[in-house]
CSV table of C-alpha atoms in Angstrom, one decimal:
chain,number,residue,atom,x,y,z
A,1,UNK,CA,-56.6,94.7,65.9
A,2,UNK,CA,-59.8,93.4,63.7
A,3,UNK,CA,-60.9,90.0,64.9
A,4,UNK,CA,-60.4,87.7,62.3
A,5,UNK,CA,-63.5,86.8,60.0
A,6,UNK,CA,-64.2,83.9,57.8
A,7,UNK,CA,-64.4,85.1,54.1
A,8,UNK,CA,-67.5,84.7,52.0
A,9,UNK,CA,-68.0,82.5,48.7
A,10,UNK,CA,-71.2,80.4,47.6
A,11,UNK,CA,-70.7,77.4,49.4
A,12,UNK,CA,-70.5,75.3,45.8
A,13,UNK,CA,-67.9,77.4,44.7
A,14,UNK,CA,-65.7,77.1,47.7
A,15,UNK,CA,-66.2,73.3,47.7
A,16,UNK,CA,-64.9,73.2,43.8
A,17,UNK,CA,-62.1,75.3,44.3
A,18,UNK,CA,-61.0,73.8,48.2
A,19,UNK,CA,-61.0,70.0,46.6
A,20,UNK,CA,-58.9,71.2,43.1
A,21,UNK,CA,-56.5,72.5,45.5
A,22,UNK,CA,-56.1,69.6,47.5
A,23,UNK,CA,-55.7,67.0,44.5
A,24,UNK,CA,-53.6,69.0,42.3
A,25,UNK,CA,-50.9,69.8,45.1
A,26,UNK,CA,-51.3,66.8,47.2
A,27,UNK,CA,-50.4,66.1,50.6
A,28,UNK,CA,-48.3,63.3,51.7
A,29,UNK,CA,-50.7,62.0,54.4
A,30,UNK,CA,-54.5,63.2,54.8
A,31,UNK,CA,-56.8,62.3,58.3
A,32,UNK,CA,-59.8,63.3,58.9
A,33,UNK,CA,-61.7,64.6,62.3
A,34,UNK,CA,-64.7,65.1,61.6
A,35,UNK,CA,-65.3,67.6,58.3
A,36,UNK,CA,-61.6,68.7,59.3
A,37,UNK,CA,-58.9,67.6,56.8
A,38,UNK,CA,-55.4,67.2,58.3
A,39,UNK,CA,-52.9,67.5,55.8
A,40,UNK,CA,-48.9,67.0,57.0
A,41,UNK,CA,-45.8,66.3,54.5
A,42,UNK,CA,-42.7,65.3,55.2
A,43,UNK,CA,-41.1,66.0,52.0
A,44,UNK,CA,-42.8,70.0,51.7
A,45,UNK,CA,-42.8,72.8,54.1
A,46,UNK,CA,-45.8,74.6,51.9
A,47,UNK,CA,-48.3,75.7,54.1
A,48,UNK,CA,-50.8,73.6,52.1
A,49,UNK,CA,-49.7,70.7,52.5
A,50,UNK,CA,-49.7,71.0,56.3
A,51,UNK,CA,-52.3,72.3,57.6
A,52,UNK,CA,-55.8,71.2,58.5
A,53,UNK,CA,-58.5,72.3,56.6
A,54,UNK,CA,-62.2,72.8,57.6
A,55,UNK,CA,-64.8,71.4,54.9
A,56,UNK,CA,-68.0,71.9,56.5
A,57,UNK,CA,-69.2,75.2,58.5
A,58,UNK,CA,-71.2,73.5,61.0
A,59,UNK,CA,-68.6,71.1,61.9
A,60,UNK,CA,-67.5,73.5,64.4
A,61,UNK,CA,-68.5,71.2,68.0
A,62,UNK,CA,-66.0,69.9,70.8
A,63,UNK,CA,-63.4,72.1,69.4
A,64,UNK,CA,-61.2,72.5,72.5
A,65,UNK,CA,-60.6,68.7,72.6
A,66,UNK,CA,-60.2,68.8,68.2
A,67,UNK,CA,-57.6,71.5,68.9
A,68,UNK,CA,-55.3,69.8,70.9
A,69,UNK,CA,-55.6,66.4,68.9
A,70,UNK,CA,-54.6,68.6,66.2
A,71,UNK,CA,-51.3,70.6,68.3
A,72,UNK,CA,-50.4,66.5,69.2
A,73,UNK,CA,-50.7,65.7,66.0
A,74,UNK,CA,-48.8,68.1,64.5
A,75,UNK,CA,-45.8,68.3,67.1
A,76,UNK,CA,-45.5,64.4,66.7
A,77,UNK,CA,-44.5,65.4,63.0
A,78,UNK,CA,-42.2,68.5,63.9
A,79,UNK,CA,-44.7,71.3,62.3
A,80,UNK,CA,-46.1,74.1,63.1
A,81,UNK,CA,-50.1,73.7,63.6
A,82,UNK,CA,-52.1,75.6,61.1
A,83,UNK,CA,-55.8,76.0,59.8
A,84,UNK,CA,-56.5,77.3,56.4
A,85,UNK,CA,-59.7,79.4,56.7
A,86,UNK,CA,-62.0,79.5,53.9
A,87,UNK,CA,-65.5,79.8,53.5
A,88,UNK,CA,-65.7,76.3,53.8
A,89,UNK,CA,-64.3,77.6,57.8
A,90,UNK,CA,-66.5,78.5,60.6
A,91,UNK,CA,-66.6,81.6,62.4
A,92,UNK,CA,-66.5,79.3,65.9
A,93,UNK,CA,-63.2,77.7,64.9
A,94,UNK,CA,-61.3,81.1,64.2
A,95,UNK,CA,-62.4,82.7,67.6
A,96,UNK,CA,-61.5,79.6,69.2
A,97,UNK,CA,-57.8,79.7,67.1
A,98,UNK,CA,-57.8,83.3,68.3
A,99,UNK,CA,-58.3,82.6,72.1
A,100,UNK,CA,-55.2,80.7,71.7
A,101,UNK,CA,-53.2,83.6,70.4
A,102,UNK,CA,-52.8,81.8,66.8
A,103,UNK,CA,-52.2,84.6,64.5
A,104,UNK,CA,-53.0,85.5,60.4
A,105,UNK,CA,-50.7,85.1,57.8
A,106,UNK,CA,-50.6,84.6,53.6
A,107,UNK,CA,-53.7,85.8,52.7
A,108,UNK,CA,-54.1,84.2,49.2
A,109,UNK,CA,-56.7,85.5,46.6
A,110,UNK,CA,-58.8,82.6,44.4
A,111,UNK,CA,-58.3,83.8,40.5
A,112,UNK,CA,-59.8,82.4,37.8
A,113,UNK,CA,-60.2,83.2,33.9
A,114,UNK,CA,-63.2,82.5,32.0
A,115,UNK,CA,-61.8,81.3,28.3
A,116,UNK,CA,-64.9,82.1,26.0
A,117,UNK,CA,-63.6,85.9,25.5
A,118,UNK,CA,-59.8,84.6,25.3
A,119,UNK,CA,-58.4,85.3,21.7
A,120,UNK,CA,-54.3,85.6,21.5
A,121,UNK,CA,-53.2,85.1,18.0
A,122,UNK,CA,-49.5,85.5,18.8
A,123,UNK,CA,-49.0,83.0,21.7
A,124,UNK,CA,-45.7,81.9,22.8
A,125,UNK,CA,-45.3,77.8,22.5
A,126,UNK,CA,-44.7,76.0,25.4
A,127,UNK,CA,-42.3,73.3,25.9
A,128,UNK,CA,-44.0,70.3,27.6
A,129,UNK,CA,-41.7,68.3,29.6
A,130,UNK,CA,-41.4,65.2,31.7
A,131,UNK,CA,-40.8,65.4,35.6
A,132,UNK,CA,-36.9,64.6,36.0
A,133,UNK,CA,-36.1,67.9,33.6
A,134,UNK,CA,-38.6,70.0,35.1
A,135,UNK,CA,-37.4,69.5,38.2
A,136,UNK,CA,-34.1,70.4,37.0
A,137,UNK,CA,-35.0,73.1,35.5
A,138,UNK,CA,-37.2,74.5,38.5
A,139,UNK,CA,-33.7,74.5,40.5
A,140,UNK,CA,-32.0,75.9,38.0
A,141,UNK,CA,-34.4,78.9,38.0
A,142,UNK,CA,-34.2,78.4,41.5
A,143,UNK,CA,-38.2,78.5,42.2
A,144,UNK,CA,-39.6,79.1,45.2
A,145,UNK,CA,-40.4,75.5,46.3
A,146,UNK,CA,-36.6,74.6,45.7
A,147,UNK,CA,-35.7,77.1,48.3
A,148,UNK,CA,-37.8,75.7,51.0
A,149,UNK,CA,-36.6,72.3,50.3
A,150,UNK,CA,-39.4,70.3,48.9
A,151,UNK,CA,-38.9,67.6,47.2
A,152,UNK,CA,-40.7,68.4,44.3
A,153,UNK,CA,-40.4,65.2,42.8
A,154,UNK,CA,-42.8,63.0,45.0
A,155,UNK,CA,-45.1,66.0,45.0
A,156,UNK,CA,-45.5,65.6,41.4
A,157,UNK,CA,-45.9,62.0,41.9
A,158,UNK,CA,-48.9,62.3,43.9
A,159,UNK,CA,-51.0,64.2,41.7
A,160,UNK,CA,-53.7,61.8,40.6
A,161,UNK,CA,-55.4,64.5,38.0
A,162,UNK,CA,-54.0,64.8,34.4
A,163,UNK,CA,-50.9,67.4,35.7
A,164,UNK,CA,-48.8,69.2,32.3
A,165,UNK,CA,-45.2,70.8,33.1
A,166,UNK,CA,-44.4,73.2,30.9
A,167,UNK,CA,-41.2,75.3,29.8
A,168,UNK,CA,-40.9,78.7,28.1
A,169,UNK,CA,-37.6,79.1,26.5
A,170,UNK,CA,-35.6,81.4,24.9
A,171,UNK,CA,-32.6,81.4,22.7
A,172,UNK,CA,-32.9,77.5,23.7
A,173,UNK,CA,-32.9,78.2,27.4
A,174,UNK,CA,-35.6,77.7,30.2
A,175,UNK,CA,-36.5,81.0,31.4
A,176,UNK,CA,-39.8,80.3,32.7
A,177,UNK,CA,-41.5,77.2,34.0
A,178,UNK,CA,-45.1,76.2,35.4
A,179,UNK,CA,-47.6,73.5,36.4
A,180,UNK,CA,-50.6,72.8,35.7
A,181,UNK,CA,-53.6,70.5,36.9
A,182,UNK,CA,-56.6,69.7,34.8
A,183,UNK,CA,-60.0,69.3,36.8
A,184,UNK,CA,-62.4,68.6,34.5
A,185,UNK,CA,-63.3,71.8,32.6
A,186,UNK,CA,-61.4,73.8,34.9
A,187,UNK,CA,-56.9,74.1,34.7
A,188,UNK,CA,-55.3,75.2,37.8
A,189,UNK,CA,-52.1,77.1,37.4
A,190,UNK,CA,-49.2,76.4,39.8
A,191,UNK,CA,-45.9,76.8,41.0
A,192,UNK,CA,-45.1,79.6,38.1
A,193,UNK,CA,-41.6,80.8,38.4
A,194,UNK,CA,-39.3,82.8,36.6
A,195,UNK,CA,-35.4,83.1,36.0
A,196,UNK,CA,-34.0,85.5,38.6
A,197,UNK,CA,-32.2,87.5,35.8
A,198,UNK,CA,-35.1,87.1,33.3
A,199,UNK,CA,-37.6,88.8,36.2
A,200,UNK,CA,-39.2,92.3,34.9
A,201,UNK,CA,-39.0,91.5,31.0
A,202,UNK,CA,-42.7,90.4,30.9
A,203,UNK,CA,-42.1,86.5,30.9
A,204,UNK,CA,-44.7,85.5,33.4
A,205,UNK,CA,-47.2,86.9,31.3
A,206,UNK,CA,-46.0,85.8,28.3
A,207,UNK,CA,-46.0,82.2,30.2
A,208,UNK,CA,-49.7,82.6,31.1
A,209,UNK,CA,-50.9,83.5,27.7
A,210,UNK,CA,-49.2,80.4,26.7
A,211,UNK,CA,-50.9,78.3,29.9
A,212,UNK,CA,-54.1,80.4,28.5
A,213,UNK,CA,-53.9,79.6,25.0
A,214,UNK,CA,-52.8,75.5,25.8
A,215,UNK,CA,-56.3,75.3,27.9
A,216,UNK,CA,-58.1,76.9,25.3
A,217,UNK,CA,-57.4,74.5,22.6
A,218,UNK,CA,-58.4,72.0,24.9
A,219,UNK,CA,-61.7,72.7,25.2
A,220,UNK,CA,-61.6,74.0,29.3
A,221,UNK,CA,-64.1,76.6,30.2
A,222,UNK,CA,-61.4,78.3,32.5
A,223,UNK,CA,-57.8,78.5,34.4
A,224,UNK,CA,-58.1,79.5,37.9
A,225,UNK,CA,-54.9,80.7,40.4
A,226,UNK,CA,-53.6,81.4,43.9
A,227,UNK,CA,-51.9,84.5,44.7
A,228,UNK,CA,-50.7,85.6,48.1
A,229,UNK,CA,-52.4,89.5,48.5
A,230,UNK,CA,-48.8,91.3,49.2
A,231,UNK,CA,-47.5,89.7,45.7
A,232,UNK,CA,-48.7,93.0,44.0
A,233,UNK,CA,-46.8,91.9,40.7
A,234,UNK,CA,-48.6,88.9,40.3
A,235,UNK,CA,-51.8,90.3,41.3
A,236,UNK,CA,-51.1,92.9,38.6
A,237,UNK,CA,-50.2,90.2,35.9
A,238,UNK,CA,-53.2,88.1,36.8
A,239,UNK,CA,-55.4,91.5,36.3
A,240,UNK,CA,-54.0,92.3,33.3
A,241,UNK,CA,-54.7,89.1,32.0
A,242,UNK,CA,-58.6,89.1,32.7
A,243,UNK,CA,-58.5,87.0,36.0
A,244,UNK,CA,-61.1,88.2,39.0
A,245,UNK,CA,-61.1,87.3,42.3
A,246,UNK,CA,-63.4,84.1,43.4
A,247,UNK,CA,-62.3,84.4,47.2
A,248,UNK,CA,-59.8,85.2,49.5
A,249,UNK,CA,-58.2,82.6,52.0
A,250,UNK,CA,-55.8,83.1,54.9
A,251,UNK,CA,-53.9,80.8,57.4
A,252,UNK,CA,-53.6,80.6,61.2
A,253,UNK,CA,-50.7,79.4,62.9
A,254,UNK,CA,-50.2,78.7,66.1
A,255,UNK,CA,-47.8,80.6,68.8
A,256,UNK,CA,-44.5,79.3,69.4
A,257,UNK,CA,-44.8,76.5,72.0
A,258,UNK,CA,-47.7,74.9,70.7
A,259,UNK,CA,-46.1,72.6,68.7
């Protein structure tokens, strides 16, 4: 098995694209150790939102005694411990994590879209809505966060940057819904989900070109994404669309009995 590495970005680009991440889909509690961010939720089972995340490279001393601060910290909560490695990681704490026997999992890939060279001239309009009926609406469609039981509601609630749910209907019905987070010039797409029996009729990329179209007319210089790397329809929508990858991220979570 290849030992795990820590993927490579310009450290100013991982830095803009780690902190968007972390304010548009808030955790419920944030500690620090060090230049390590401990996120844990209650009310989400996203990896995201619980898991620590390293913000400085050489922030990689004392480690055994960090790790097992982390494992207590995470077991008092009834979670699974988990790092998100980024570039932002270092190389120190993943062979450390893999001494352990903490293992990879959802490798995501960082899209983004620059919007100079967008031009769509037959958009589909997009319904903006308020939280109660988009939360509705997202079980209804039966979206992935739904099924893992967050409670999408406080989620919402905790987003401190200008955040925009928005509906794509048709006939009058919600096929389609998605949410997204300006950063100043930058939109971050989230949480886009389609109707089971709308699925392979082309409405998430119909939805983006609306998402791409709404930012546009705003004056942003680009929507960026997450994307897990097996999710070979989305990666195919978000290449059709004119997204390229920024970075790739990946998660390791600890063996059973460490939490």
């Amino acid at each position: 098995m290849n030992r795990p590495t820590v993927p490579r970005a310009p450290l100013t680009v991982a830095r803009r694209f780690t902190a968007a991440g972390a304010q548009a889909w808030p955790a419920e509690t944030l500690h620090y150790d060090g230049a390590w961010a401990v996120r844990l939720s209650s009310d989400c089972a996203a990896r995201r939102q619980n898991c620590v995340t390293p913000l400085d490279p050489s922030d990689d001393a004392d480690i055994a005694a960090r790790l097992d601060r982390v494992i207590e910290r995470f077991a008092n909560a009834g979670k699974r411990p988990r790092f998100l490695i980024a570039p932002l990681a270092s190389q120190r704490i993943v062979d450390a994590l893999s001494e352990r026997g903490w293992t990879t999992e959802a490798r995501t890939t960082i899209q983004s879209r620059d919007l100079d060279g967008w031009s769509d001239n037959d958009t589909p309009e997009l319904r903006r809505v308020k939280a109660d009926e988009f939360v509705a609406t997202h079980e209804a469609i039966g979206a992935r966060s739904v099924q893992r039981g967050d409670d999408l509601r406080a989620i919402l609630a905790r987003i401190e940057p200008p955040s925009f749910l928005f509906l794509l209907e048709r006939e009058g019905q919600p096929v389609a819904s998605v949410i997204c987070v300006r950063q100043g010039d930058l939109v971050g797409s989230f949480e886009l989900n389609v109707s089971e029996d709308a699925r392979g009729e082309g409405i998430g990329k119909e939805l983006m070109r609306g998402v791409l179209a709404w930012a546009k007319k705003r004056r942003a210089s680009g929507v960026w994404e997450q994307v897990e790397t097996d999710n070979a329809a989305s990666l195919g929508l978000s290449r059709s669309l004119g997204f390229e990858p920024v970075y790739d991220y990946y998660y390791m979570s600890a063996p059973d009995g460490a939490a």
